[in-house]
Amino acid sequence: MEIQRNVSEFILLGLSYDHDIQIFCFVLFLVCYLALLLGNFVILVSIRCSSLFYQPMYYFLIHLSFMDICFTSCVTPKFIGDLLVVRKTISYENCMLQVFAMHFFGTIEVLILTVMAFDRYVAICRPLHYMVIMNRTKCHLLMLAAWAGGATHSFPQFSIAISLPFCGPNKIDHCFCDIFPLLKVAYIDTYITGVLILANSGIVTLVTFVVLFVSYVIILLTLRTHSAEGRRKALTTCGSHVTVIVLFFGPAIFSYLRPPTTFPEDKILALFYTIIAPMFNPLIYTLRNAEMKSAMRKVWC
């Protein structure tokens, strides 16, 4: 059957209709976005221009910083600009592009976090074989697998989104285009579609979270046999990773591991894992990392 679509643009309802609240949010999220760009740019340059680039952990960290910038930039500039206008619109094509880009870059970021957990597992549990297992070829292959995983997840989501018929209301109760808010304005019964989306997103979120959880449990059990100094250093590094995982996966699990419906809290949680959590990543990975601070001093000072 031919897809029926009489909608050429969508109206985003945003966070609030109150002008003062919108101005406050504009200043807040603009500062957050600029801090995110600056922090991740500093990490990118500091690692690339120092010897840390040849260490697997920092090789993955530089890719994580790049994904932070890409993932957040899918929606944040448009969202910040909409806070200054009364009528917040987005074209159908740009809306579909947002859906694809968010799931593509978001999944790659999740898989990079999983790869970083594997890297820490090898470094702590098999230190004598670390450089053999995590050689540069393996690192390239792991990153290629992360990109392939992002495409495998995002293309089905994108296919579902463009196959939805939109013939009536075009108001989306959200700050940007995402798959669940789009289901509410589609001109069909979307229960089965919602279940398929939940299965796709839920499996990715749940499996990666379980893998991360098991990895760090094994790491903690292994640390019992290490010296006090070795435990301190390993816990400092792993603590940074776990903090990032909790900040990112907490809202994501609530958003995608539940029945396919929408709640008022979804907008706040979506902004948290698209803007706030990535903003903290540079701080988390630099403030508690002596090697990063030393590299930053050498490169920038």
XYZ file of C-alpha atoms in Angstrom:
301
model
C 0.000 0.000 0.000
C 1.175 3.527 -0.725
C 2.214 5.492 2.358
C -0.231 8.316 3.052
C 1.435 11.532 4.157
C -0.170 14.949 4.031
C 2.256 16.475 6.552
C 5.238 18.453 5.279
C 6.344 19.756 8.684
C 5.860 19.086 12.376
C 5.290 21.531 15.230
C 7.405 20.831 18.322
C 5.693 21.821 21.559
C 9.012 22.088 23.438
C 9.530 22.302 27.176
C 7.234 25.154 28.178
C 5.098 27.988 26.837
C 6.334 30.412 29.506
C 8.619 33.041 27.951
C 10.790 33.487 31.052
C 11.330 29.741 31.368
C 12.290 29.540 27.706
C 14.859 32.335 28.107
C 16.292 30.608 31.175
C 16.492 27.287 29.293
C 18.109 29.038 26.331
C 20.930 30.411 28.487
C 21.308 27.141 30.432
C 21.477 24.799 27.466
C 23.580 27.174 25.390
C 26.189 27.210 28.168
C 25.955 23.407 28.465
C 26.380 22.929 24.718
C 29.349 25.295 24.497
C 30.948 23.582 27.511
C 30.404 20.203 25.840
C 32.012 21.370 22.592
C 34.941 22.988 24.381
C 35.565 20.076 26.750
C 35.471 17.409 24.077
C 37.581 19.515 21.716
C 40.228 19.867 24.422
C 40.205 16.085 24.935
C 40.463 15.430 21.198
C 43.432 17.750 20.716
C 45.176 16.758 23.950
C 45.099 13.044 23.144
C 45.855 13.413 19.436
C 48.874 15.646 20.073
C 50.376 13.508 22.833
C 51.669 9.982 23.266
C 48.374 8.977 24.891
C 46.904 8.470 21.420
C 48.864 5.205 21.103
C 47.320 3.738 24.255
C 44.099 1.776 23.592
C 42.097 3.400 26.401
C 42.737 6.905 25.106
C 42.267 5.797 21.514
C 38.703 4.809 22.472
C 38.258 7.952 24.562
C 39.019 10.180 21.581
C 36.336 8.362 19.591
C 33.896 8.721 22.505
C 34.489 12.475 22.593
C 33.868 12.704 18.847
C 30.620 10.731 19.234
C 29.548 13.026 22.081
C 29.855 16.002 19.752
C 28.025 14.271 16.883
C 25.248 12.826 19.062
C 24.492 16.086 20.862
C 24.761 18.217 17.730
C 21.967 16.200 16.088
C 19.347 17.982 18.164
C 20.858 20.643 20.435
C 21.419 23.558 17.984
C 17.860 23.208 16.688
C 16.451 22.898 20.216
C 18.362 25.972 21.471
C 17.237 28.038 18.478
C 13.608 27.009 18.986
C 13.663 28.430 22.502
C 13.791 31.939 20.983
C 10.852 31.527 18.592
C 7.136 31.174 19.203
C 6.369 28.601 16.520
C 8.791 25.703 16.658
C 8.642 23.813 13.356
C 10.759 21.162 11.698
C 10.373 19.803 8.181
C 9.408 16.182 7.625
C 12.787 15.410 6.042
C 14.785 16.985 8.874
C 12.624 15.182 11.420
C 13.394 11.804 9.845
C 17.074 12.752 9.674
C 17.047 13.555 13.396
C 15.558 10.138 14.193
C 18.229 8.356 12.163
C 21.183 10.435 13.389
C 20.221 10.212 17.062
C 19.910 6.432 17.041
C 22.993 6.005 14.847
C 25.397 8.108 16.899
C 23.754 7.147 20.202
C 24.226 3.427 19.535
C 27.842 3.942 18.490
C 28.450 5.801 21.760
C 26.895 2.974 23.767
C 29.040 0.403 21.962
C 32.195 2.481 22.516
C 31.436 2.486 26.251
C 31.128 -1.306 26.025
C 34.460 -1.556 24.190
C 36.089 0.639 26.858
C 34.784 -1.727 29.547
C 36.345 -4.654 27.660
C 39.602 -2.712 27.415
C 39.653 -2.171 31.198
C 38.816 -5.847 31.752
C 41.818 -6.945 29.675
C 44.121 -4.343 31.278
C 43.245 -5.400 34.836
C 42.508 -9.114 34.499
C 45.171 -9.997 31.878
C 47.823 -7.292 32.179
C 50.690 -9.371 30.734
C 48.783 -9.961 27.484
C 47.200 -6.504 27.291
C 49.248 -5.019 24.435
C 48.964 -8.247 22.441
C 45.177 -8.486 22.804
C 44.498 -4.752 22.428
C 46.866 -4.018 19.548
C 46.039 -1.200 17.145
C 44.513 -3.555 14.536
C 42.099 -4.950 17.141
C 41.222 -1.404 18.216
C 40.390 -0.456 14.628
C 38.244 -3.569 14.239
C 36.370 -2.863 17.474
C 35.622 0.686 16.340
C 34.469 -0.606 12.951
C 32.176 -3.038 14.760
C 30.747 -0.143 16.803
C 29.925 1.797 13.625
C 28.394 -1.321 12.058
C 26.311 -1.835 15.209
C 25.075 1.755 15.017
C 23.952 1.240 11.427
C 22.322 -2.108 12.242
C 20.225 -0.490 14.973
C 19.403 2.856 13.336
C 18.320 1.741 9.865
C 15.337 -0.331 11.149
C 14.286 2.606 13.361
C 14.567 4.957 10.395
C 12.637 2.558 8.149
C 9.803 2.361 10.666
C 9.709 6.157 11.014
C 9.487 6.881 7.270
C 6.823 4.199 6.806
C 4.433 5.854 9.282
C 1.470 7.651 7.682
C 0.897 11.233 8.895
C -2.417 12.633 7.727
C -3.826 14.631 10.616
C -2.324 16.392 13.636
C 1.300 17.351 13.288
C 2.063 18.574 16.826
C 4.783 16.560 18.578
C 4.860 16.874 22.354
C 8.638 16.793 22.543
C 11.732 18.971 22.138
C 12.926 17.115 19.031
C 11.897 14.253 16.780
C 12.087 10.810 18.318
C 10.387 7.589 17.415
C 7.915 7.255 20.333
C 6.512 10.835 20.056
C 6.074 10.260 16.310
C 3.956 7.174 16.996
C 1.417 9.351 18.817
C 0.689 11.461 15.713
C 0.751 8.592 13.187
C -2.533 7.824 11.441
C -2.591 4.099 12.260
C -2.768 1.753 15.221
C 0.875 1.769 16.313
C 0.795 -0.914 19.020
C 2.643 -3.577 16.982
C 5.029 -0.945 15.627
C 5.744 0.217 19.164
C 6.512 -3.333 20.265
C 8.974 -3.749 17.374
C 10.701 -0.475 18.273
C 10.814 -1.485 21.933
C 12.349 -4.832 21.003
C 15.000 -3.161 18.851
C 15.970 -0.367 21.252
C 15.362 -2.415 24.384
C 17.593 -5.283 23.304
C 20.467 -2.939 22.474
C 20.110 -1.072 25.777
C 19.616 -4.152 27.938
C 22.341 -6.321 26.388
C 24.988 -3.589 26.515
C 24.061 -2.690 30.095
C 24.305 -6.341 31.196
C 27.678 -6.730 29.446
C 28.961 -3.562 31.139
C 27.651 -4.647 34.535
C 29.221 -8.116 34.299
C 32.530 -6.665 33.078
C 32.892 -4.338 36.044
C 31.804 -7.022 38.532
C 34.593 -9.262 37.214
C 37.040 -6.352 37.388
C 36.113 -5.617 41.018
C 36.524 -9.283 41.962
C 39.928 -9.386 40.268
C 41.126 -6.243 42.075
C 41.043 -8.068 45.404
C 44.348 -9.742 44.488
C 46.071 -6.483 43.496
C 48.188 -4.211 45.653
C 46.664 -1.173 47.351
C 48.253 1.190 44.819
C 47.081 -0.967 41.900
C 43.542 -1.055 43.289
C 43.512 2.711 43.753
C 44.647 3.405 40.202
C 42.272 0.869 38.661
C 39.316 2.072 40.717
C 39.985 5.676 39.700
C 39.853 4.774 36.012
C 36.920 2.374 36.326
C 35.054 4.829 38.563
C 35.106 7.391 35.756
C 33.739 4.835 33.292
C 30.994 3.684 35.657
C 29.921 7.280 36.338
C 29.545 7.950 32.603
C 27.615 4.694 32.145
C 25.181 5.499 34.971
C 24.558 9.047 33.682
C 23.887 7.790 30.167
C 22.098 4.495 30.765
C 19.827 5.621 33.612
C 17.596 7.884 31.471
C 18.020 5.669 28.392
C 16.759 2.575 30.211
C 13.696 4.462 31.458
C 13.004 5.766 27.941
C 13.409 2.537 25.971
C 12.826 -0.347 28.387
C 9.135 0.230 29.066
C 5.818 -0.009 27.177
C 5.778 2.083 23.960
C 4.096 5.199 25.294
C 5.114 8.725 26.271
C 5.242 10.495 29.633
C 5.731 14.182 30.508
C 9.077 13.297 32.087
C 10.388 11.979 28.770
C 11.351 15.456 27.571
C 13.496 16.164 30.635
C 15.160 12.730 30.498
C 15.818 13.071 26.766
C 17.556 16.409 27.311
C 19.561 14.840 30.132
C 21.079 12.036 28.056
C 21.506 14.163 24.924
C 23.016 17.317 26.500
C 23.704 17.105 30.242
C 25.350 13.653 30.449
C 27.688 14.197 27.447
C 28.669 17.569 28.937
C 29.989 15.843 32.066
C 32.048 13.268 30.144
C 35.097 15.546 29.612
C 35.090 16.552 33.288
C 34.746 12.968 34.495
C 37.540 11.686 32.280
C 39.992 14.524 33.010
C 39.552 15.589 36.637
C 40.258 12.094 38.006
C 42.915 11.134 35.454
C 46.502 12.200 36.132
C 47.713 11.155 32.653
C 45.062 13.280 30.943
C 45.848 16.306 33.122
C 49.554 15.915 32.384
C 48.908 15.632 28.628
C 46.664 18.690 28.702
C 49.345 20.738 30.477
C 51.977 19.696 27.922
C 49.756 20.423 24.908
C 48.078 23.631 26.046
C 50.636 25.208 28.384
